[in-house]
CSV table of C-alpha atoms in Angstrom, one decimal:
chain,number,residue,atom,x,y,z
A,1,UNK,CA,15.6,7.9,-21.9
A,2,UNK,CA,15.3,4.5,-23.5
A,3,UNK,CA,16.1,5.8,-27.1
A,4,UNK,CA,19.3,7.9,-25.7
A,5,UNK,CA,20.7,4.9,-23.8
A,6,UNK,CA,19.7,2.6,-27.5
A,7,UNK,CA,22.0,5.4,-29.2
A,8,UNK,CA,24.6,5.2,-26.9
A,9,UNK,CA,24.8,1.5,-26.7
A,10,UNK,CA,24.6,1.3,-31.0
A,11,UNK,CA,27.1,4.3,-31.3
A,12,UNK,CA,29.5,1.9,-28.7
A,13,UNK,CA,29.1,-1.5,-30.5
A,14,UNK,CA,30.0,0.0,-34.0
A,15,UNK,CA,33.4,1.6,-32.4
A,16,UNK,CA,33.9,-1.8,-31.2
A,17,UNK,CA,33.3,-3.2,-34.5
A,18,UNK,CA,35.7,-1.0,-36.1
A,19,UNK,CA,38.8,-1.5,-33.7
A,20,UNK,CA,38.2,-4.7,-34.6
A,21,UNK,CA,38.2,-4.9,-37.9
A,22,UNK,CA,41.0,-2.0,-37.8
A,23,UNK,CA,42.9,-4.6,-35.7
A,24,UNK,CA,42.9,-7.6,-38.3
A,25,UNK,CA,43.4,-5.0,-41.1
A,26,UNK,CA,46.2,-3.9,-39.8
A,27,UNK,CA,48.0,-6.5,-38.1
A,28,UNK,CA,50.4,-6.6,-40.7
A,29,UNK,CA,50.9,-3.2,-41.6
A,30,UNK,CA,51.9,-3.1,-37.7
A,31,UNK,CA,55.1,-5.3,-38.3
A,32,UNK,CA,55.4,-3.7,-41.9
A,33,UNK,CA,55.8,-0.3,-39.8
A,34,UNK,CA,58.3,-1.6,-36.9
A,35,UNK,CA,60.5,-3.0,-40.1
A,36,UNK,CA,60.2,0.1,-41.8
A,37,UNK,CA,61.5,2.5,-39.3
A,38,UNK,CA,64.4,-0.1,-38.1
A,39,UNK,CA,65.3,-0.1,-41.5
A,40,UNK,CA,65.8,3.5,-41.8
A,41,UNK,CA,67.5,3.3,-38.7
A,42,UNK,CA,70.1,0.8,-39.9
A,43,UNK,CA,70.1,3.1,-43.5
A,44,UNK,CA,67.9,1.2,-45.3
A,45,UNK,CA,71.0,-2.0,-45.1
A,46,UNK,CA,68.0,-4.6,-44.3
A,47,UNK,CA,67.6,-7.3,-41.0
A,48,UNK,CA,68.5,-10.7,-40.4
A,49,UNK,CA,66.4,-13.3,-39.4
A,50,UNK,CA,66.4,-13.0,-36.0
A,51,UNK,CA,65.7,-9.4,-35.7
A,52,UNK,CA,62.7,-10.4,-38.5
A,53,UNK,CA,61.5,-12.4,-35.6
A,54,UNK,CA,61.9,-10.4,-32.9
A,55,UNK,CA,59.9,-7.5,-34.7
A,56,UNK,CA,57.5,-10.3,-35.1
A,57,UNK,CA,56.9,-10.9,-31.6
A,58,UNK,CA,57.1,-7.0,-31.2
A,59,UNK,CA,54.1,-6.9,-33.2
A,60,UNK,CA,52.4,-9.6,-31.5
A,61,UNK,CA,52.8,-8.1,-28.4
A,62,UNK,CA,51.3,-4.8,-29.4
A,63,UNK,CA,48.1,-6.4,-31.3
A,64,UNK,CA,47.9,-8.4,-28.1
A,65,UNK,CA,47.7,-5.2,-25.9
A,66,UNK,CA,45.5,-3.8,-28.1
A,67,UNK,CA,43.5,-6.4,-27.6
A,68,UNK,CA,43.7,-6.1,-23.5
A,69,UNK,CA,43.1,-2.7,-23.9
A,70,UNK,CA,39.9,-4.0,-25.7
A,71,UNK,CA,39.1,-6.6,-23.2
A,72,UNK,CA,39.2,-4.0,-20.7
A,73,UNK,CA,36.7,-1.8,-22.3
A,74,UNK,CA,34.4,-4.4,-22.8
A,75,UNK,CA,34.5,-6.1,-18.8
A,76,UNK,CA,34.1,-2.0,-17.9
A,77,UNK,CA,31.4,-1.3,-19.5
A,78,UNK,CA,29.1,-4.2,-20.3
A,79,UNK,CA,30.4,-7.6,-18.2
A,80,UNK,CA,30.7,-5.7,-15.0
A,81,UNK,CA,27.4,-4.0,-14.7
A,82,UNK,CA,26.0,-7.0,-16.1
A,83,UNK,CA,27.5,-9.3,-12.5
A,84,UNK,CA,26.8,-6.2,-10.6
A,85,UNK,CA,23.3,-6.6,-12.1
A,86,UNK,CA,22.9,-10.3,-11.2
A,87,UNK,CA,24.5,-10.2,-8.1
A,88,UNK,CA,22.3,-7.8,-6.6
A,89,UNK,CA,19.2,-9.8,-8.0
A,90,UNK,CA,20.7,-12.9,-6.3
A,91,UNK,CA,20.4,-10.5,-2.7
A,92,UNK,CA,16.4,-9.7,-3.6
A,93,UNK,CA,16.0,-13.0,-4.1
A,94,UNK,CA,17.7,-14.3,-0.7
A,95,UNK,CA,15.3,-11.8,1.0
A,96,UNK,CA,17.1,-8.5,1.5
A,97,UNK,CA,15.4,-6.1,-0.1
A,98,UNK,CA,17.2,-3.4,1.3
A,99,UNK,CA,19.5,-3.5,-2.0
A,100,UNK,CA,19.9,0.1,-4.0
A,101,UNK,CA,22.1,0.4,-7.1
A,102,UNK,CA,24.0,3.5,-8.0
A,103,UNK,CA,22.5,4.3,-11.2
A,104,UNK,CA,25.5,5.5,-13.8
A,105,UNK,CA,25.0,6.6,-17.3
A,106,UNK,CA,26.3,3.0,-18.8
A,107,UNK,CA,24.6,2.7,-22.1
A,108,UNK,CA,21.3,0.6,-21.0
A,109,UNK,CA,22.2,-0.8,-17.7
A,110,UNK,CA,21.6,2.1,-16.2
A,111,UNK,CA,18.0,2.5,-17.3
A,112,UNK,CA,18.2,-1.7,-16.1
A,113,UNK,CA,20.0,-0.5,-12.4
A,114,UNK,CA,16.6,2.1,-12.5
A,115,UNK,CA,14.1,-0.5,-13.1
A,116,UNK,CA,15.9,-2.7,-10.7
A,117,UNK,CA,16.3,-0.1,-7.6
A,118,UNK,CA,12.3,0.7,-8.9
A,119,UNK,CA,11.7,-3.0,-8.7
A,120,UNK,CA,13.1,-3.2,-5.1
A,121,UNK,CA,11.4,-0.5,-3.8
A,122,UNK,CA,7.9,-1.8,-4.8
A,123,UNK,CA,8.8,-5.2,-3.2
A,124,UNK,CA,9.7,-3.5,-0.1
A,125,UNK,CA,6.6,-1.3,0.1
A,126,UNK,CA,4.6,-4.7,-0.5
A,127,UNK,CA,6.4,-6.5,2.3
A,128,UNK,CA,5.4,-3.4,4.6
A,129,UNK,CA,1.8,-3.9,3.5
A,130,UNK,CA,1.4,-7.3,4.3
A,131,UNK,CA,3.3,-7.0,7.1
A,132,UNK,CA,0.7,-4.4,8.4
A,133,UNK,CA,-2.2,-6.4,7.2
A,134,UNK,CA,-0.8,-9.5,9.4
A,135,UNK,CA,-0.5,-7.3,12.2
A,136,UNK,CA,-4.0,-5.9,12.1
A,137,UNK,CA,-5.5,-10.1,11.4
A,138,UNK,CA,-3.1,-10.6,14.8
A,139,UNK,CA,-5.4,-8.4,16.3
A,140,UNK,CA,-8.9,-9.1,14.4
A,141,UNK,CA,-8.6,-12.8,15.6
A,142,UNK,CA,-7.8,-11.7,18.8
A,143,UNK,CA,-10.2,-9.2,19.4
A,144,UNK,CA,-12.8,-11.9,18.1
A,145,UNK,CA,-11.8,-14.3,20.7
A,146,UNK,CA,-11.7,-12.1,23.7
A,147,UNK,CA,-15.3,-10.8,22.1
A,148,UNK,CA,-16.4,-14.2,21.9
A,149,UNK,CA,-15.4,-15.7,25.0
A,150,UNK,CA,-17.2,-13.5,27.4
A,151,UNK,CA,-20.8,-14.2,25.8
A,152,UNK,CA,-19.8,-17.8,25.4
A,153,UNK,CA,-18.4,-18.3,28.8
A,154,UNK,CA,-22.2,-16.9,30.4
A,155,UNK,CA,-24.3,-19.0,28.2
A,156,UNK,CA,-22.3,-21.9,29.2
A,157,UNK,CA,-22.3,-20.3,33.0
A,158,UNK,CA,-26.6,-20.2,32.5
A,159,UNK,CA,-27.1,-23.7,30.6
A,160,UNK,CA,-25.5,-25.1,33.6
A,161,UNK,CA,-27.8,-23.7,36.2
A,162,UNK,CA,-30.5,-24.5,34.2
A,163,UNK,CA,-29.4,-28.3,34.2
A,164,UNK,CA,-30.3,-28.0,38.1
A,165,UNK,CA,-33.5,-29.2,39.3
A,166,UNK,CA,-34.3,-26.8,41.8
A,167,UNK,CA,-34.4,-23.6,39.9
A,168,UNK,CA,-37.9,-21.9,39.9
A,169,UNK,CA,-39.9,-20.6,36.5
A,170,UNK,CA,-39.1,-17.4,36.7
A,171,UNK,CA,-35.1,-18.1,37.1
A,172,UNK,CA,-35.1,-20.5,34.1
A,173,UNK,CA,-36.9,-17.7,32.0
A,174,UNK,CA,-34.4,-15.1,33.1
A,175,UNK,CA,-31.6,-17.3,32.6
A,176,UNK,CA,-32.7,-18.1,28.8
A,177,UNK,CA,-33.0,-14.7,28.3
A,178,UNK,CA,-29.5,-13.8,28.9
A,179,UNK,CA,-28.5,-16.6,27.1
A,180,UNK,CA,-30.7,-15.0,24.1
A,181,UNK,CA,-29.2,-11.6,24.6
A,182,UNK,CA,-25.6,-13.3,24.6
A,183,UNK,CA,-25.8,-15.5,21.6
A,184,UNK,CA,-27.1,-12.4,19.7
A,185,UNK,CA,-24.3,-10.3,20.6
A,186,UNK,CA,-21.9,-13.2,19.8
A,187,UNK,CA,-23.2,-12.7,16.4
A,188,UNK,CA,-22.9,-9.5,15.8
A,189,UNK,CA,-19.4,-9.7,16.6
A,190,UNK,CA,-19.3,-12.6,14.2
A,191,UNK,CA,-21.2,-10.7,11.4
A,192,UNK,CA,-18.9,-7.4,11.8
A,193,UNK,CA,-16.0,-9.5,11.6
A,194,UNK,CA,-17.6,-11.6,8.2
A,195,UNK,CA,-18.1,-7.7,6.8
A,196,UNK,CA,-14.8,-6.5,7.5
A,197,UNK,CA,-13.5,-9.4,5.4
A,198,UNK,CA,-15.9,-9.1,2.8
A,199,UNK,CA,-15.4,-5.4,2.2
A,200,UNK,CA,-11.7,-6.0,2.2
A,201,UNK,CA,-11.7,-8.8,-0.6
A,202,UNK,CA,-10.6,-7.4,-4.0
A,203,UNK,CA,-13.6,-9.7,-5.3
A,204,UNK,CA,-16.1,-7.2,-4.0
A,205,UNK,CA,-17.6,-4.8,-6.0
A,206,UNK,CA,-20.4,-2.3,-5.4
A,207,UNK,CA,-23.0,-1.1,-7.6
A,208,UNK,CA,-23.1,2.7,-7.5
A,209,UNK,CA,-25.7,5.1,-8.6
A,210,UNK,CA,-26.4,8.8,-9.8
A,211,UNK,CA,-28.6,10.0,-7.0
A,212,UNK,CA,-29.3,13.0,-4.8
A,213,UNK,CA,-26.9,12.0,-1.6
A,214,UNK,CA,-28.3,15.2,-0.1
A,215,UNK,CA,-31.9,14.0,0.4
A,216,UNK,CA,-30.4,10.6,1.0
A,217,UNK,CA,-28.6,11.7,3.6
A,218,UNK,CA,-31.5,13.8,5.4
A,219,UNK,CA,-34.0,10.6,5.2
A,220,UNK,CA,-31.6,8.4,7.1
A,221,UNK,CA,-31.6,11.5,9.7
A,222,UNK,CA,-35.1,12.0,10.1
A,223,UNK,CA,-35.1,7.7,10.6
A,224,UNK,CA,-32.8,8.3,13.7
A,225,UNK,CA,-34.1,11.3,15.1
A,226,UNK,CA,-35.6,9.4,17.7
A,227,UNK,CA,-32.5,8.2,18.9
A,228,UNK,CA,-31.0,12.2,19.4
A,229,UNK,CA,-34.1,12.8,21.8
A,230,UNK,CA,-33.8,9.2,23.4
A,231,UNK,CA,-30.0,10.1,23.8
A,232,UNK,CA,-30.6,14.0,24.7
A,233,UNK,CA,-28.4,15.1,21.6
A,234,UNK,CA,-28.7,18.0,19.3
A,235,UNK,CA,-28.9,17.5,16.0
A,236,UNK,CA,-28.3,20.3,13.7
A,237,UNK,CA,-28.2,19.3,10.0
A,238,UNK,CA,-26.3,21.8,7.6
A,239,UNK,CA,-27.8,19.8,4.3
A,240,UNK,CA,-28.8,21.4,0.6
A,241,UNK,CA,-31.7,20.1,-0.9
A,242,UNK,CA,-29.4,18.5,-3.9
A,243,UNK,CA,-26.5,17.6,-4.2
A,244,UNK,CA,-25.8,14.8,-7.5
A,245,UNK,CA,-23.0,11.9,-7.4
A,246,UNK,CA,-22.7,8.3,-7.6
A,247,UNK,CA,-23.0,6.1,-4.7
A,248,UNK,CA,-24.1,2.4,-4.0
A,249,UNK,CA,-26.9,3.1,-1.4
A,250,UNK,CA,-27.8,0.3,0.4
A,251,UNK,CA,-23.6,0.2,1.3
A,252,UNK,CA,-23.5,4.1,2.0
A,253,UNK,CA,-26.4,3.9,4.3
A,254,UNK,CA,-24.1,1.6,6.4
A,255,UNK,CA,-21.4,4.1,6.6
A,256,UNK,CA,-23.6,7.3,7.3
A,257,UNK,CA,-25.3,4.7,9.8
A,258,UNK,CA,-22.4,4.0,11.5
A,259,UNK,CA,-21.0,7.0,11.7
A,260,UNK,CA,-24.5,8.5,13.4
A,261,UNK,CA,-24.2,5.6,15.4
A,262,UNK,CA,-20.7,6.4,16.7
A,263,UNK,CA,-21.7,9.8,18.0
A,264,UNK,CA,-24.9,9.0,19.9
A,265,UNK,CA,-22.9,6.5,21.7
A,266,UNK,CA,-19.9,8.0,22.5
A,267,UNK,CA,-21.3,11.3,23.3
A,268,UNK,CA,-22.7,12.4,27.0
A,269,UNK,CA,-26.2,14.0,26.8
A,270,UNK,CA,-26.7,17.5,25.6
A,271,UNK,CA,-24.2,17.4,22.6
A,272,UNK,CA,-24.1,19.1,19.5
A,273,UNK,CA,-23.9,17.1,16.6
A,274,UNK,CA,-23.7,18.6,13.3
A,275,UNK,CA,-24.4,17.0,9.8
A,276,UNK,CA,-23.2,19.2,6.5
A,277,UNK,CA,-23.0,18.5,3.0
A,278,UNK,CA,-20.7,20.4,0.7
A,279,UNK,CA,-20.2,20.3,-3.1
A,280,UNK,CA,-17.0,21.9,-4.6
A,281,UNK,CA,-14.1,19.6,-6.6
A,282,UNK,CA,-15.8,17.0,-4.5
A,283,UNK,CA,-18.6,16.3,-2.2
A,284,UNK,CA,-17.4,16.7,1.3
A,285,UNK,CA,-19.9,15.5,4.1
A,286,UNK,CA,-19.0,15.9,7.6
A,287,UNK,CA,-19.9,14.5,10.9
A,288,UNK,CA,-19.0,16.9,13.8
A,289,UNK,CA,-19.9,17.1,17.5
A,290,UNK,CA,-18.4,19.2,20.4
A,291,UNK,CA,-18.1,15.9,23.0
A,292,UNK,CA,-14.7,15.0,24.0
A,293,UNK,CA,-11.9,14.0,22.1
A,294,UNK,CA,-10.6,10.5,21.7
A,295,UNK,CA,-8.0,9.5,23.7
A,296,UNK,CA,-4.5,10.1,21.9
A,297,UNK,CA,-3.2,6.4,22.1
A,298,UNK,CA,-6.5,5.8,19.8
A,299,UNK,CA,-6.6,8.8,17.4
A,300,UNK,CA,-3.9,7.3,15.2
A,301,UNK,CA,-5.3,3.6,15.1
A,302,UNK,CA,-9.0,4.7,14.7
A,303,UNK,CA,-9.7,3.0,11.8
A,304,UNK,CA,-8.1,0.0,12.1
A,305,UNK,CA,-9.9,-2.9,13.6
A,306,UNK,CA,-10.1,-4.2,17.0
A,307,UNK,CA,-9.4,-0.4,18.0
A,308,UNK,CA,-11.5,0.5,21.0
A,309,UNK,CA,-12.1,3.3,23.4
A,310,UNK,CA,-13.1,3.4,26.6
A,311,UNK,CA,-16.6,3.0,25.7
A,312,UNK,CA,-15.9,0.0,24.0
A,313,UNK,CA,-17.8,-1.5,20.8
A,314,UNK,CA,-16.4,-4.3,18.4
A,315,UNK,CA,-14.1,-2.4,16.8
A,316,UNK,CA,-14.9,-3.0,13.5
A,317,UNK,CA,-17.4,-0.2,12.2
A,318,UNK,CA,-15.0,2.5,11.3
A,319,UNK,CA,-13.0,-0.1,9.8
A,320,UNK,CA,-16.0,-1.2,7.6
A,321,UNK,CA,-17.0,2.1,7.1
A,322,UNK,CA,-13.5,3.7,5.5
A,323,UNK,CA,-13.4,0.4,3.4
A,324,UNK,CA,-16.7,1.2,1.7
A,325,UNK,CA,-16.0,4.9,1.2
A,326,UNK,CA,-12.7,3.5,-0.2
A,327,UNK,CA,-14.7,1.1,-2.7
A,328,UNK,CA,-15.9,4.5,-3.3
A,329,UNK,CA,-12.7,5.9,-4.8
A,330,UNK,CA,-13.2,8.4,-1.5
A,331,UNK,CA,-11.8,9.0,1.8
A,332,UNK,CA,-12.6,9.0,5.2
A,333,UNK,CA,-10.7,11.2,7.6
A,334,UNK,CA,-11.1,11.7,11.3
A,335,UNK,CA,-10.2,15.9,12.7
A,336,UNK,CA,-10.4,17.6,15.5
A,337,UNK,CA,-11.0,21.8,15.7
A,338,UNK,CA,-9.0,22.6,19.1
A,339,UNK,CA,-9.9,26.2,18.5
A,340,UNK,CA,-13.5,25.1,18.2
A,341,UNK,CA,-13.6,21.8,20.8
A,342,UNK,CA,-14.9,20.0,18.0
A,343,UNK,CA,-13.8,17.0,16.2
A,344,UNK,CA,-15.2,15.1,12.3
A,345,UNK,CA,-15.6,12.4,10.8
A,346,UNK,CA,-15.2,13.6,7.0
A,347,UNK,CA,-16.2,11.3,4.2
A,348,UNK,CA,-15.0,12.8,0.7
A,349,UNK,CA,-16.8,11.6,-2.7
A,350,UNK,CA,-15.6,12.3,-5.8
A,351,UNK,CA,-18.5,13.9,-8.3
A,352,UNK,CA,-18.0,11.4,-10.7
């Protein structure tokens, strides 16, 4: 496109050039012509002076429309879309990125009016990102501070009690134990929240490896079975023995972890849960139980932080969890099978 506009813009400048040059070559010959057919008209008997002047002017008068004519060209087809160009620029730049040229087939501006309607339309999709990513902080901070200020509010309750005299050993014990089993939960929150920025940061990387994720994946299983009998859940793994791709293990663990983690929770006692490992164009490994589905004000906003359920929980584990899969060059998804009552968590890893 770039070459055909070049052509059309060189082909346009050298008829320029030439009407030009045509112009002052032949400025005389105009008034030679005008005198020529007025003296044929008067039978060849010559002009006097004034009539000499007046074709003069006549002359003048047609170079200068020729000139207008010229002018005209010109402001049509390389002064106006050049304003048009800068105005619109002048709009971006005031903030209104709403701004879309009509792209015509003017010698290079309209490949410019392309880049510049291409230009707008990344800005805008920018704006819309950080726009969303101010939105979800909005709610990160305050899901920390209403996370926060119940442990904080109870430690301060207890250190107050235990200020009073009168309090036997066994209360002061129990009260230092909740404020133990507070402060810990306080940071928890705080360390999810440190993780979600970390993983976020475009100044983290991960350090992945060629490994069997099958076997990996069935290890971290058989550490957790005790938590499916604990919990009453039933764990049916659908896993090959291999299965080869790259993966940063010690951040993986955390997702598969999480995801585990997720289930055994939120699930009421005799569930299925089913684990399977797939290899095709990718590898596809799914997390599925037949519990209940999440509520639908959630299902849309599941991985964004500070997104609870009914059974609570910081918030912040899926979010972590689809940013590591994402450092990944993966994806995870959440489904649900109405036909079969079941719903997935489905992280996708590329082979390579």
């Amino acid at each position: 496109m770039r070459l055909k506009y070049k052509w059309k813009l060189q082909t346009f400048l050298i008829i320029i050039l030439a009407y030009v040059f045509l112009l002052i070559l032949f400025i005389d010959k105009i008034k030679d012509s005008l005198m020529g057919v007025i003296n044929s008209f008067y039978g060849g008997q010559g002009i006097n002076s004034d009539l000499g002047t007046q074709i003069t002017l006549a002359s003048i008068i047609v170079t200068y429309f020729l000139f207008w004519g010229l002018a005209n060209i010109l402001e049509r087809n390389i002064s106006e879309p050049a304003r048009k160009i800068a105005d619109n620029m002048n709009l971006v730049s005031s903030g209104n990125l709403d701004v879309q040229m009509e792209v015509k087939d003017s010698f290079e501006f309209a490949e410019m009016e392309e880049a510049f309607n291409n230009m707008v339309l990344k800005l805008k999709e920018a704006q819309d990102i950080r726009d969303k990513n101010e939105e979800q902080n909005r709610q990160l901070y305050a899901g920390i501070a209403h996370d926060l200020k119940t442990p904080m509010t109870m430690v301060m309750g207890y250190a107050r009690l235990l200020k009073e005299k009168d309090i036997s050993e066994d209360e002061e014990n129990h009260y230092l134990t909740i404020i133990e089993q507070q402060i810990k939960a306080a940071n928890v929150q705080l360390e999810d929240m440190l993780d979600y920025a970390k993983y976020g940061s475009t100044d983290y990387k991960i350090f992945p490896e060629e490994g069997n994720i099958a076997g990996f994946l069935r290890g971290i299983l058989a550490d957790m079975f005790y938590r499916f009998e604990d919990r009453k859940i039933i764990l049916e793994p659908d896993i090959p023995d291999k299965v080869i791709c790259k993966y940063d293990a010690e951040q993986m663990k955390r997702v598969f972890t999480n995801l585990i983690n997720n289930a055994i929770r939120h699930n009421p006692e005799n569930t299925t849960f089913k684990v399977s490992v797939k290899e095709d164009e990718s590898v596809t490994i799914s997390f599925s139980d037949n519990g209940p589905f999440l509520e639908d004000d959630l299902k849309a906003h599941i991985f964004e932080p500070y997104r609870k359920g009914k059974s609570g929980g910081s918030g912040l584990g899926l979010s972590v969890a689809k940013r590591i899969v994402e450092l990944h060059n993966g994806s995870l998804e959440y489904k649900e099978n109405s036909e079969e009552g079941t719903k997935s968590f489905v992280v996708n890893l590329p082979l390579e």
